Coordinates of N, CA, C and O in Angstrom, one line a residue:
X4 N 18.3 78.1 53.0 CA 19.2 77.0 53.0 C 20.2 77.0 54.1 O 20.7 78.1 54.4
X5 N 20.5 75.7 54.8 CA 21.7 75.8 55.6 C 22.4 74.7 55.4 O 22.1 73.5 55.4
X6 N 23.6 75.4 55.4 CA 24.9 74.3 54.7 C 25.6 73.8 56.2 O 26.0 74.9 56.6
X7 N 25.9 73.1 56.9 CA 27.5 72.2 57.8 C 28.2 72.3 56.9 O 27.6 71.8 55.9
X8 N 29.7 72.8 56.5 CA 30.7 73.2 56.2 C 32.3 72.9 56.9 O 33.0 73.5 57.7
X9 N 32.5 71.7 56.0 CA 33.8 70.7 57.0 C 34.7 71.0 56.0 O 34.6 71.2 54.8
X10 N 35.8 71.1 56.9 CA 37.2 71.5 56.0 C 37.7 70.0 56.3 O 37.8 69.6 57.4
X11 N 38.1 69.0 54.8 CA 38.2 67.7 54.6 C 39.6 67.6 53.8 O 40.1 68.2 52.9
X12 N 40.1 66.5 54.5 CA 41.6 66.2 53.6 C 41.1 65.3 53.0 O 41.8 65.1 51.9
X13 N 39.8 64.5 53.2 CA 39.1 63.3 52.2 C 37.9 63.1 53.0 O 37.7 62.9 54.2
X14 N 36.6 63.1 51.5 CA 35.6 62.6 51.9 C 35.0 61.3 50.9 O 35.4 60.9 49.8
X15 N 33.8 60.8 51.8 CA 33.3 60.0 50.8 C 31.5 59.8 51.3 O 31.1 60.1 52.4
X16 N 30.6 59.0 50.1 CA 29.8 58.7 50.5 C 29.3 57.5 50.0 O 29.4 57.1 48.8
X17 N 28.9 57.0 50.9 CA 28.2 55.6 50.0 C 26.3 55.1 50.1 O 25.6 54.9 51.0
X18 N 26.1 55.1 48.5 CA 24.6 55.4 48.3 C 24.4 53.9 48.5 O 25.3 53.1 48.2
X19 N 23.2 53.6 49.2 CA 22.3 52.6 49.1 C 23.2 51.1 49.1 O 23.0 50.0 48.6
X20 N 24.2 51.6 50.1 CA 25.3 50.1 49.7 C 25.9 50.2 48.8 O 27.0 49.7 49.0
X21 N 25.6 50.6 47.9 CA 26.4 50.1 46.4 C 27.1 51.1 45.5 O 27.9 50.6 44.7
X22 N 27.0 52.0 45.5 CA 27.9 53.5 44.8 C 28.7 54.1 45.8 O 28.2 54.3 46.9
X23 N 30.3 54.6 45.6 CA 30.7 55.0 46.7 C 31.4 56.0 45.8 O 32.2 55.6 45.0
X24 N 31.3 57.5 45.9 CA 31.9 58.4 45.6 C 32.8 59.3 46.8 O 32.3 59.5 47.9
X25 N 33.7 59.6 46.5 CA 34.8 60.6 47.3 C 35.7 62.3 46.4 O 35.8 62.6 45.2
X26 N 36.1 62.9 47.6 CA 36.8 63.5 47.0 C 38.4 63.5 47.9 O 38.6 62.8 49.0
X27 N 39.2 64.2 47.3 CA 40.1 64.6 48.3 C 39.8 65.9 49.0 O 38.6 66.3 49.3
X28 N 41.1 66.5 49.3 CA 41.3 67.8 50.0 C 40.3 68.9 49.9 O 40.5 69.5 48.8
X29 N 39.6 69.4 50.6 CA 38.3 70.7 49.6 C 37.2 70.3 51.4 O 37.5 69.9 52.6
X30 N 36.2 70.7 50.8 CA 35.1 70.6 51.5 C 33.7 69.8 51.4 O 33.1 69.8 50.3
X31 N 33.3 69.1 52.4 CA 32.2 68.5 52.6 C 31.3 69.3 52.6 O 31.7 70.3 53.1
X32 N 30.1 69.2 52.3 CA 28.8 70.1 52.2 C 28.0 69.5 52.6 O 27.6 68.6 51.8
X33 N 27.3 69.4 53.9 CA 26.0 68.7 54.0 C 24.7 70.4 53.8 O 24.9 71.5 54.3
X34 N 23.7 69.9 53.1 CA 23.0 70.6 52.2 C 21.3 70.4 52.8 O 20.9 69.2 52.7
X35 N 20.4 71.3 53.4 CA 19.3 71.5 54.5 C 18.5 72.4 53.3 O 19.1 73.2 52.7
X36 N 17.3 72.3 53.0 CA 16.6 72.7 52.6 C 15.2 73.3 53.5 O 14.5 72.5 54.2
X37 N 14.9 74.4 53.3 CA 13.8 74.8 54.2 C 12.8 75.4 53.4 O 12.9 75.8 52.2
X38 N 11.6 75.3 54.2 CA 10.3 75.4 53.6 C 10.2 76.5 52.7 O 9.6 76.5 51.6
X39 N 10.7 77.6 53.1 CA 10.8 79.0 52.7 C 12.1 79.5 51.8 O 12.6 80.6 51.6
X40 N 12.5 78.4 51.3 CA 14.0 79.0 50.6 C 13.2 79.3 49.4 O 12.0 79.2 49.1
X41 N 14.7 79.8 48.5 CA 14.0 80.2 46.9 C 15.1 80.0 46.2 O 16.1 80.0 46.9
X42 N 15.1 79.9 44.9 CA 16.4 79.8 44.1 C 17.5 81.3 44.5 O 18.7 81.2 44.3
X43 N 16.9 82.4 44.9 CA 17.8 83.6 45.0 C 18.6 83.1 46.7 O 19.4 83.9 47.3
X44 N 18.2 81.8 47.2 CA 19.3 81.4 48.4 C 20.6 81.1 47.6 O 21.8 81.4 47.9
X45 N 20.0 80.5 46.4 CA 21.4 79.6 46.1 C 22.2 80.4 45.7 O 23.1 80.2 46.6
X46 N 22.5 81.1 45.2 CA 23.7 82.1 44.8 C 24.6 82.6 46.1 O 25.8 82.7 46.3
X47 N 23.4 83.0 46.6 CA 24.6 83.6 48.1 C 25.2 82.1 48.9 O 26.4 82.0 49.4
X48 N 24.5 81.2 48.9 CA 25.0 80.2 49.2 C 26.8 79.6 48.9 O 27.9 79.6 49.4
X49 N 26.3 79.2 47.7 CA 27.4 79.3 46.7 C 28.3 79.7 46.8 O 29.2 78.9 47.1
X50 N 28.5 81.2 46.7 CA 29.0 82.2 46.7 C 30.1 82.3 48.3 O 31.2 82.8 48.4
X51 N 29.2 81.7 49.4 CA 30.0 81.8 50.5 C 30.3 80.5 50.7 O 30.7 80.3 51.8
X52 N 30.3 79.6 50.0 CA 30.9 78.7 50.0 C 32.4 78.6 49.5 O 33.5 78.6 50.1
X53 N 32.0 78.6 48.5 CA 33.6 78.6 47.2 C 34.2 79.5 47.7 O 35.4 79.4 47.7
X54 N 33.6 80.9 48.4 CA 35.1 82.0 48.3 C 35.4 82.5 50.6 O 35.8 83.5 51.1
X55 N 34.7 81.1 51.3 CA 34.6 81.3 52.7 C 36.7 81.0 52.6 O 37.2 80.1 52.0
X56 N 37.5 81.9 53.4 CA 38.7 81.4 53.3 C 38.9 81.0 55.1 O 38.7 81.8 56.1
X57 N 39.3 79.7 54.9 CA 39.2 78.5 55.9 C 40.6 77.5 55.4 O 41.0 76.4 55.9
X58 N 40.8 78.0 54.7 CA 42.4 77.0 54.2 C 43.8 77.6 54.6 O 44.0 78.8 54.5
X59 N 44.5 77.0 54.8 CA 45.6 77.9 55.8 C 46.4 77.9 54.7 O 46.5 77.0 53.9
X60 N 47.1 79.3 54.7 CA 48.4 79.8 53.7 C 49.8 79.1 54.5 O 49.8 78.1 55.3
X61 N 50.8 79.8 54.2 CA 52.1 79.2 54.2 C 52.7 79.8 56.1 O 53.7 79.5 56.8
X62 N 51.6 80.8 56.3 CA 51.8 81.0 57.6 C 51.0 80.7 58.9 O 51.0 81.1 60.1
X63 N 50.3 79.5 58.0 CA 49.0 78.7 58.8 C 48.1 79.6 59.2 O 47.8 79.7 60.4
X64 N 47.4 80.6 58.4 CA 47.1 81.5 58.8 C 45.1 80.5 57.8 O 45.1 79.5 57.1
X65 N 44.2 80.9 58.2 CA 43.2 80.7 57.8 C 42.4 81.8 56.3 O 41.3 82.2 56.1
X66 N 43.9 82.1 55.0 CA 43.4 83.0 54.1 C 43.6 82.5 53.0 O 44.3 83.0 52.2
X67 N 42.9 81.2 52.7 CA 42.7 80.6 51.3 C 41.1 79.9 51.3 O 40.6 79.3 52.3
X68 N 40.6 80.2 50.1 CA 39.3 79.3 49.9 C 39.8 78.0 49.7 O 41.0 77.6 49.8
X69 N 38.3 77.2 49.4 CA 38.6 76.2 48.8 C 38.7 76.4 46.7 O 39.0 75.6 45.8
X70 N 38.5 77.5 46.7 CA 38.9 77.7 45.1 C 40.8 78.3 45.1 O 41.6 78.2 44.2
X71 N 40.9 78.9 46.2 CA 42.2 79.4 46.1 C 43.5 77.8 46.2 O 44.6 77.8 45.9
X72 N 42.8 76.7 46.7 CA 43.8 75.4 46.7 C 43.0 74.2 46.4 O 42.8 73.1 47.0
X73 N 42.4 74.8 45.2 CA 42.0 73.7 44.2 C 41.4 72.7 44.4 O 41.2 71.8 43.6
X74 N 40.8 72.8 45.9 CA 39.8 71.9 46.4 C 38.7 71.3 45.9 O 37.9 72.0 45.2
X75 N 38.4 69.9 46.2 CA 37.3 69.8 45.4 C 36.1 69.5 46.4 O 36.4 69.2 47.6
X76 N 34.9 69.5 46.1 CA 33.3 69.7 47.5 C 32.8 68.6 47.0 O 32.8 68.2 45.8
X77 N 32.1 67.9 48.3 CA 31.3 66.9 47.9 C 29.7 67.6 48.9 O 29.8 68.0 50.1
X78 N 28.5 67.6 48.2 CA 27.5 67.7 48.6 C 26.8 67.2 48.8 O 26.2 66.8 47.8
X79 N 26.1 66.9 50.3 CA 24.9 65.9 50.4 C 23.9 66.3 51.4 O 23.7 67.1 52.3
X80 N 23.5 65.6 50.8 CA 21.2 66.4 51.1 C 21.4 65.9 52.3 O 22.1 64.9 52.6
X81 N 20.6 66.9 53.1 CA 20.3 66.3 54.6 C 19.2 67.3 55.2 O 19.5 68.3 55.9
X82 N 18.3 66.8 54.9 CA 16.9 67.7 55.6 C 16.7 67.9 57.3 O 15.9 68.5 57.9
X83 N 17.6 67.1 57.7 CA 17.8 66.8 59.6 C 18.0 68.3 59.6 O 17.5 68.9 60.6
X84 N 18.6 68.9 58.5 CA 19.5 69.8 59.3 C 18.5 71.0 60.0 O 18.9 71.5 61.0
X85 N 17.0 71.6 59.3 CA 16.0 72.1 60.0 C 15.2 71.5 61.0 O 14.0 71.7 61.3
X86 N 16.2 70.4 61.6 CA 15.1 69.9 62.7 C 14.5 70.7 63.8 O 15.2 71.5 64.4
X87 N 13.7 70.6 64.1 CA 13.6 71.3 65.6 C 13.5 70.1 67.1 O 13.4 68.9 67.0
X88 N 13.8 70.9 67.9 CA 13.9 69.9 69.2 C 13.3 70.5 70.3 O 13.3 70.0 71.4
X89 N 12.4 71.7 70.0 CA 11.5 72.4 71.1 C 10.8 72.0 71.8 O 10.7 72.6 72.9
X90 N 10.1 70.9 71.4 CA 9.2 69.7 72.4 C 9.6 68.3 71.6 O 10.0 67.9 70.4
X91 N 9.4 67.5 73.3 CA 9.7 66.9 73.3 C 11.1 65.8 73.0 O 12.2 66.4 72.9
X92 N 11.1 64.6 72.8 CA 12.5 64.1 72.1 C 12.6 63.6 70.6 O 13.5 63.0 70.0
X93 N 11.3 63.9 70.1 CA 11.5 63.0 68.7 C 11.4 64.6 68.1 O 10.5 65.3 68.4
X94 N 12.6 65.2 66.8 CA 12.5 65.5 66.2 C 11.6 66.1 65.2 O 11.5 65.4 64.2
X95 N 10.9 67.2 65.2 CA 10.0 67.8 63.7 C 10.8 68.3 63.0 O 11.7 69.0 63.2
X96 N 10.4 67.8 62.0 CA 11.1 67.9 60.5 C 10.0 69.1 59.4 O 10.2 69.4 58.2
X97 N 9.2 69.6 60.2 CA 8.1 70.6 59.4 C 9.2 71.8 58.7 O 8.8 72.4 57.7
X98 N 10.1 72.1 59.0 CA 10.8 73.5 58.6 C 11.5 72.9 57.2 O 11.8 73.6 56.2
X99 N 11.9 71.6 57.2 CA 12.7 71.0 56.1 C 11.4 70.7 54.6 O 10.2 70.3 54.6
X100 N 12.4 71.3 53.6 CA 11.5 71.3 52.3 C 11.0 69.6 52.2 O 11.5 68.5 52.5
X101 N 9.2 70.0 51.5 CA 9.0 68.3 50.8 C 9.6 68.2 49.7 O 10.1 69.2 49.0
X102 N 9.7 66.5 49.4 CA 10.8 66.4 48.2 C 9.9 67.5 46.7 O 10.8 67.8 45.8
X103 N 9.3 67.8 46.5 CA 8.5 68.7 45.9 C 9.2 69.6 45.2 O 9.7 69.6 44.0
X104 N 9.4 70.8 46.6 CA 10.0 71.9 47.1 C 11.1 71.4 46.9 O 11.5 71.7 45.8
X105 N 12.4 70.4 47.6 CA 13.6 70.5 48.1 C 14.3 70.3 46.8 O 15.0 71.1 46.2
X106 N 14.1 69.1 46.4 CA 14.3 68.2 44.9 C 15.2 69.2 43.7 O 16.3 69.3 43.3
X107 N 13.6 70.2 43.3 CA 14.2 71.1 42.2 C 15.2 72.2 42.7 O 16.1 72.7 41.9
X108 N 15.2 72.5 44.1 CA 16.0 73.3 44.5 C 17.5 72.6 45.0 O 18.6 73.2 45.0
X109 N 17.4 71.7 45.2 CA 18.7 70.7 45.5 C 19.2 71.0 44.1 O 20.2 71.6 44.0
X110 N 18.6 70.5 42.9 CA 19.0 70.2 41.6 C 19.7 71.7 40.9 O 20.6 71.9 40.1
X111 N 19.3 72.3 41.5 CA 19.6 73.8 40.7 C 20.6 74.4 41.6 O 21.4 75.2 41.1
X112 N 20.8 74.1 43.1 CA 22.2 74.2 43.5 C 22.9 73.7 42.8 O 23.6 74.4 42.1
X113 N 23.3 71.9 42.6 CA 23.9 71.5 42.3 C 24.3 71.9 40.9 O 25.5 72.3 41.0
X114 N 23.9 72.0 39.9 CA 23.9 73.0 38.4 C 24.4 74.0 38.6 O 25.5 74.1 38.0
X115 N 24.1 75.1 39.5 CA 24.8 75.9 39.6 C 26.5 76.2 40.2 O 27.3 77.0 39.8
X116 N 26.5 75.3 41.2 CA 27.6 75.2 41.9 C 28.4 74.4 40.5 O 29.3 74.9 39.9
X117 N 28.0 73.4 40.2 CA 29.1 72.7 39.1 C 29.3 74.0 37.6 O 30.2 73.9 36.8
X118 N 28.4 75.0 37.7 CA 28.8 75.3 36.4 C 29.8 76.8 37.0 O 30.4 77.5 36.2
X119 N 29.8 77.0 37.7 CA 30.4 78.2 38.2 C 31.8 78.0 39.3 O 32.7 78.8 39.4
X120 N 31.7 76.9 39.9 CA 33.2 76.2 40.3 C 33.7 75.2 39.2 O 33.0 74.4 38.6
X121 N 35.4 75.6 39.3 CA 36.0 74.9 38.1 C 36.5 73.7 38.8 O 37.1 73.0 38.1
X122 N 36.4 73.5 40.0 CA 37.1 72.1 40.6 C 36.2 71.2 40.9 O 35.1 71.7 41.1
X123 N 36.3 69.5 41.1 CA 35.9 68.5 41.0 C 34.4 69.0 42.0 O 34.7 69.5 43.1
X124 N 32.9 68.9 41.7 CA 32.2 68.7 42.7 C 31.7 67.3 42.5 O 31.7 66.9 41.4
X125 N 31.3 66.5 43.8 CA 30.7 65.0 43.8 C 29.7 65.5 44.9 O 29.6 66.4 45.7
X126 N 28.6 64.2 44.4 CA 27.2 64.7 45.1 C 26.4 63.2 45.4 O 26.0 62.5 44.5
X127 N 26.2 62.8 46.5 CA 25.4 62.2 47.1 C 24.0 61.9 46.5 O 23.8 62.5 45.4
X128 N 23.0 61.1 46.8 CA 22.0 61.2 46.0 C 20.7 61.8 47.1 O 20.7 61.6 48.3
X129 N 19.7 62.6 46.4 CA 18.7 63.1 47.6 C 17.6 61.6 48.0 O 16.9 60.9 47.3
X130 N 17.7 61.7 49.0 CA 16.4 60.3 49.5 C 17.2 59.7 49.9 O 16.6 59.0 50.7
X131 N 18.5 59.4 49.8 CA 18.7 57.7 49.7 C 19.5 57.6 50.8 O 19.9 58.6 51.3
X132 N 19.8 56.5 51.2 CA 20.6 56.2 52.8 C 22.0 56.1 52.2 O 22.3 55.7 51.1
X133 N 22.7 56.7 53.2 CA 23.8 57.0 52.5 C 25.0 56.9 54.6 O 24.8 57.1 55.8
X134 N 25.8 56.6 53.8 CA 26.4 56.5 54.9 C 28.0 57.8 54.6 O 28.8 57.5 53.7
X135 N 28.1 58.8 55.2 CA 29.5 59.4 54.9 C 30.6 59.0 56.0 O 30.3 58.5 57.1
X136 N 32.0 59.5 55.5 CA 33.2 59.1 55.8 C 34.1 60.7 55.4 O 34.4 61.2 54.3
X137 N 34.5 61.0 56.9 CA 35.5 61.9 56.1 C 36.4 62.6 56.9 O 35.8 63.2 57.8
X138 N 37.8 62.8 56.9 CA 38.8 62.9 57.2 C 38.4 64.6 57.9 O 38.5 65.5 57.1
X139 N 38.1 64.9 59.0 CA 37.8 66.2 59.1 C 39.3 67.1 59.4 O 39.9 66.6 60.3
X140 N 39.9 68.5 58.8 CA 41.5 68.7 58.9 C 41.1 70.1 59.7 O 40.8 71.2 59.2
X141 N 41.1 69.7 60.9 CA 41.2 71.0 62.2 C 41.2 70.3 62.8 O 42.2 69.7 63.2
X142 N 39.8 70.2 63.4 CA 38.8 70.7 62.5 C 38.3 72.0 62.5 O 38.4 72.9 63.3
X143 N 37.7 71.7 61.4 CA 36.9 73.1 60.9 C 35.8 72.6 60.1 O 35.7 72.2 58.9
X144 N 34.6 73.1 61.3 CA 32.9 73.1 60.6 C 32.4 74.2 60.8 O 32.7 74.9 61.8
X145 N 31.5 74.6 59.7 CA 30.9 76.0 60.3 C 29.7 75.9 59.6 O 29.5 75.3 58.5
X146 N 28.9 76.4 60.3 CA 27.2 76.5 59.6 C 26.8 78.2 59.4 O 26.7 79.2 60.1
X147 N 26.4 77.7 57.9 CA 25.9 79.1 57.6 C 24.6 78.6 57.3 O 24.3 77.4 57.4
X148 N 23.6 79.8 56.7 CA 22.4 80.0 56.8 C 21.9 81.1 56.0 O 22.2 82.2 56.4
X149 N 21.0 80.8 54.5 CA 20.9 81.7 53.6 C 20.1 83.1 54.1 O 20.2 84.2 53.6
X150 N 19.3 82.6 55.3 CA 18.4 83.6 55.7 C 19.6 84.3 56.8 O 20.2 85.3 56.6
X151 N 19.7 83.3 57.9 CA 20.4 84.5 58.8 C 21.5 84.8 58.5 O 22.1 85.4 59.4
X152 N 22.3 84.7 57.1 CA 23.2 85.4 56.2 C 24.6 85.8 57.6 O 25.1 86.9 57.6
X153 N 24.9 84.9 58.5 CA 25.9 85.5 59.9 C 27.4 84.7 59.4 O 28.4 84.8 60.1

């Protein structure tokens, strides 16, 4: 699994035109499924999510999570994120899970992440066109990666 990791003063997303969920202050998650993930990604995922400290203390220093200032995450599917660009200009998408594969594993992040963080999570929907919006506060993006664990 590989997560984009935005430190947000507000985010939002809007499904198919017509549903528009947000959060405030916390983190944006855009959420990459790959051919080869397994449910034992999601944990470490998770795990460096909620406790990555990227929120500045009282000395603007970068040593608070987003569970340490009550942040709340919004997560959204985005299979781009294994694209390759090796040949050619049009994107392959072969490394990104089929909805099959990605689907049950999207679903069991999300389960997991909502039952093990106690602050607000909001979630995009998988498949659907969605447009996001979000106040980025640095910024600060960082991409991690269940396999290259860096």
């Amino acid at each position: 699994m590989r997560a984009v990791i935005q430190r947000v003063k507000s985010a939002s997303v809007m499904i198919n035109n017509t549903e528009t969920r947000g959060i405030n202050q916390g983190l944006l998650v855009l959420l990459g499924i790959h051919t080869e993930d397994m449910s034992e990604d999601i944990d470490w995922l998770i795990s460096k999510i909620t406790q990555m400290r990227i929120f500045s203390d009282q000395d603007d220093k970068m040593n608070f999570s987003v569970d340490d200032i009550n942040g709340e995450i919004l997560v959204i599917s985005q299979f781009t994120l294994f694209a390759s660009t090796k040949k050619g200009n049009r994107p392959s998408y072969l490394n990104s899970a089929r909805p099959e594969i990605a689907i049950p594993l999207y679903e069991a992040f999300l389960l997991k992440l909502r039952s093990s963080y106690k602050n607000r999570v909001e979630v995009g929907k998988f498949g659907a066109d969605m447009q996001v919006e979000l106040t980025n506060d640095g910024p600060v993006t960082i991409i991690i990666d269940s396999k290259n664990k860096e």
